[in-house]
Coordinates of N, CA and C in Angstrom, one line a residue:
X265 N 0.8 -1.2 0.0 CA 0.0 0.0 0.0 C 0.9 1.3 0.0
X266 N 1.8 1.1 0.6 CA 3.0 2.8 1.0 C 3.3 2.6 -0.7
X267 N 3.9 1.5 -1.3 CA 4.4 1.9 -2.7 C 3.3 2.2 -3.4
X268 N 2.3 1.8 -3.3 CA 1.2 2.7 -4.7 C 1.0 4.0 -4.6
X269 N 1.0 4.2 -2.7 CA 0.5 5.6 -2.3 C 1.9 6.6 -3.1
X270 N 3.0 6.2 -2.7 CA 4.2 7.2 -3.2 C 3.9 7.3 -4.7
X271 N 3.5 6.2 -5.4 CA 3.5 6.5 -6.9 C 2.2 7.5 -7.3
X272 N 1.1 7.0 -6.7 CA 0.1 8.2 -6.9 C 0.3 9.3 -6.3
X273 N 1.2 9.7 -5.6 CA 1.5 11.1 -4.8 C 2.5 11.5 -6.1
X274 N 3.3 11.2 -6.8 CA 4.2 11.4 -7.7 C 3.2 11.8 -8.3
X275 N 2.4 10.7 -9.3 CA 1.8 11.6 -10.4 C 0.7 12.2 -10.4
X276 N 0.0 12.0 -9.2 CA -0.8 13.4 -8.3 C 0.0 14.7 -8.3
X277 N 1.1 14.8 -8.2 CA 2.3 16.0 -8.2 C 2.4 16.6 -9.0
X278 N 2.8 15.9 -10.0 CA 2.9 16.1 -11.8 C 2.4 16.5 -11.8
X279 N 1.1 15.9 -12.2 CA 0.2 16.3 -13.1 C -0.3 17.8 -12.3
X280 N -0.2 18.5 -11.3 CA -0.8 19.3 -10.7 C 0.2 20.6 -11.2
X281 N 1.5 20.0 -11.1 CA 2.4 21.1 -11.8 C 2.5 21.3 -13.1
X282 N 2.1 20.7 -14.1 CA 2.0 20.8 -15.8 C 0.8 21.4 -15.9
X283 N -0.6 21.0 -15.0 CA -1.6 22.1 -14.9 C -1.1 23.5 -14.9
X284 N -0.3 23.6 -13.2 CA -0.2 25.4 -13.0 C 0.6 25.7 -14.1
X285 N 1.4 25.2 -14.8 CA 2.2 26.0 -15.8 C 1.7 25.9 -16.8
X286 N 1.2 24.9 -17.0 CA 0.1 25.6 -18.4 C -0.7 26.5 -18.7
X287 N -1.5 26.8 -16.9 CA -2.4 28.0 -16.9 C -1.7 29.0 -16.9
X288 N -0.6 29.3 -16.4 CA 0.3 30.6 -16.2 C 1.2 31.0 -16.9
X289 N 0.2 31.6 -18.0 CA 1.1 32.1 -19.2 C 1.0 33.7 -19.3
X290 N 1.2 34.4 -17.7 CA 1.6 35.4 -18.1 C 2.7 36.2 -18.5
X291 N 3.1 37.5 -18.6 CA 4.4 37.8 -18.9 C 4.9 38.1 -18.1
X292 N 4.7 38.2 -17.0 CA 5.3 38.1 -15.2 C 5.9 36.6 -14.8
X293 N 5.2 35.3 -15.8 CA 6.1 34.2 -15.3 C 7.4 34.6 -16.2
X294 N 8.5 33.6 -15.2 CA 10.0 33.8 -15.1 C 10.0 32.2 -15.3
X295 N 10.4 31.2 -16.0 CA 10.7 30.0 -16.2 C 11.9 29.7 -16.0
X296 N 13.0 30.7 -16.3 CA 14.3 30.2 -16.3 C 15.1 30.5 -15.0
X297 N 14.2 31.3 -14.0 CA 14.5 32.0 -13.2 C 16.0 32.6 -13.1
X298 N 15.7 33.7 -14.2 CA 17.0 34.3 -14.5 C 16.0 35.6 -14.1
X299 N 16.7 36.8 -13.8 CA 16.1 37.8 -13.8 C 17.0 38.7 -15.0
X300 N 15.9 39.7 -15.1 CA 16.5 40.5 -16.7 C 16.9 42.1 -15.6
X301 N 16.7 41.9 -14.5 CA 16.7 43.5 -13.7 C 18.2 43.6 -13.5
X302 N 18.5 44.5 -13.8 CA 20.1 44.8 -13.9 C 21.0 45.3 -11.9
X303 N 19.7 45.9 -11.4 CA 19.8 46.2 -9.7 C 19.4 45.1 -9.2
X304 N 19.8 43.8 -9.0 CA 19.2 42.6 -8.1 C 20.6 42.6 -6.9
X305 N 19.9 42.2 -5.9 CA 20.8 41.7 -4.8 C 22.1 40.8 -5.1
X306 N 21.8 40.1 -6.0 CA 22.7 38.8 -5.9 C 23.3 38.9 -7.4
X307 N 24.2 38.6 -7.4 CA 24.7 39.0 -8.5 C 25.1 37.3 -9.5
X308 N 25.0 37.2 -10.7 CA 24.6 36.0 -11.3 C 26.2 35.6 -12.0
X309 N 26.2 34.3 -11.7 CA 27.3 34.0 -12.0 C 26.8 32.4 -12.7
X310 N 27.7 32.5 -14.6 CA 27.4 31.1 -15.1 C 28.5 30.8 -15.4
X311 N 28.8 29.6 -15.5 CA 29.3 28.2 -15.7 C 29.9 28.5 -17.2
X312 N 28.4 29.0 -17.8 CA 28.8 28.5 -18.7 C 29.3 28.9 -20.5
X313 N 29.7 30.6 -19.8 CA 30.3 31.2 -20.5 C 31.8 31.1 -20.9

């Protein structure tokens, strides 16, 4: 019973997250959570330049 419960909590999960992001297509969502604000606290550092 605990392993079916974990697998339906998994794709109970999912599927609850592919919903919210499919509904939230505004232009305030951030997907890559990069910010484009040039004044941020933390300053961004990549790999992979």
């Amino acid at each position: 019973a605990n392993g079916r419960d974990v697998v339906f909590g998994i794709a109970s999960g999912s599927s609850d997250g592919l919903v919210a992001r499919a509904r939230d297509r505004s232009p305030a969502r951030n997907p890559n959570g990069l910010s484009k604000r040039a004044d941020r606290a933390v300053a961004k550092y990549d790999w992979r330049q």
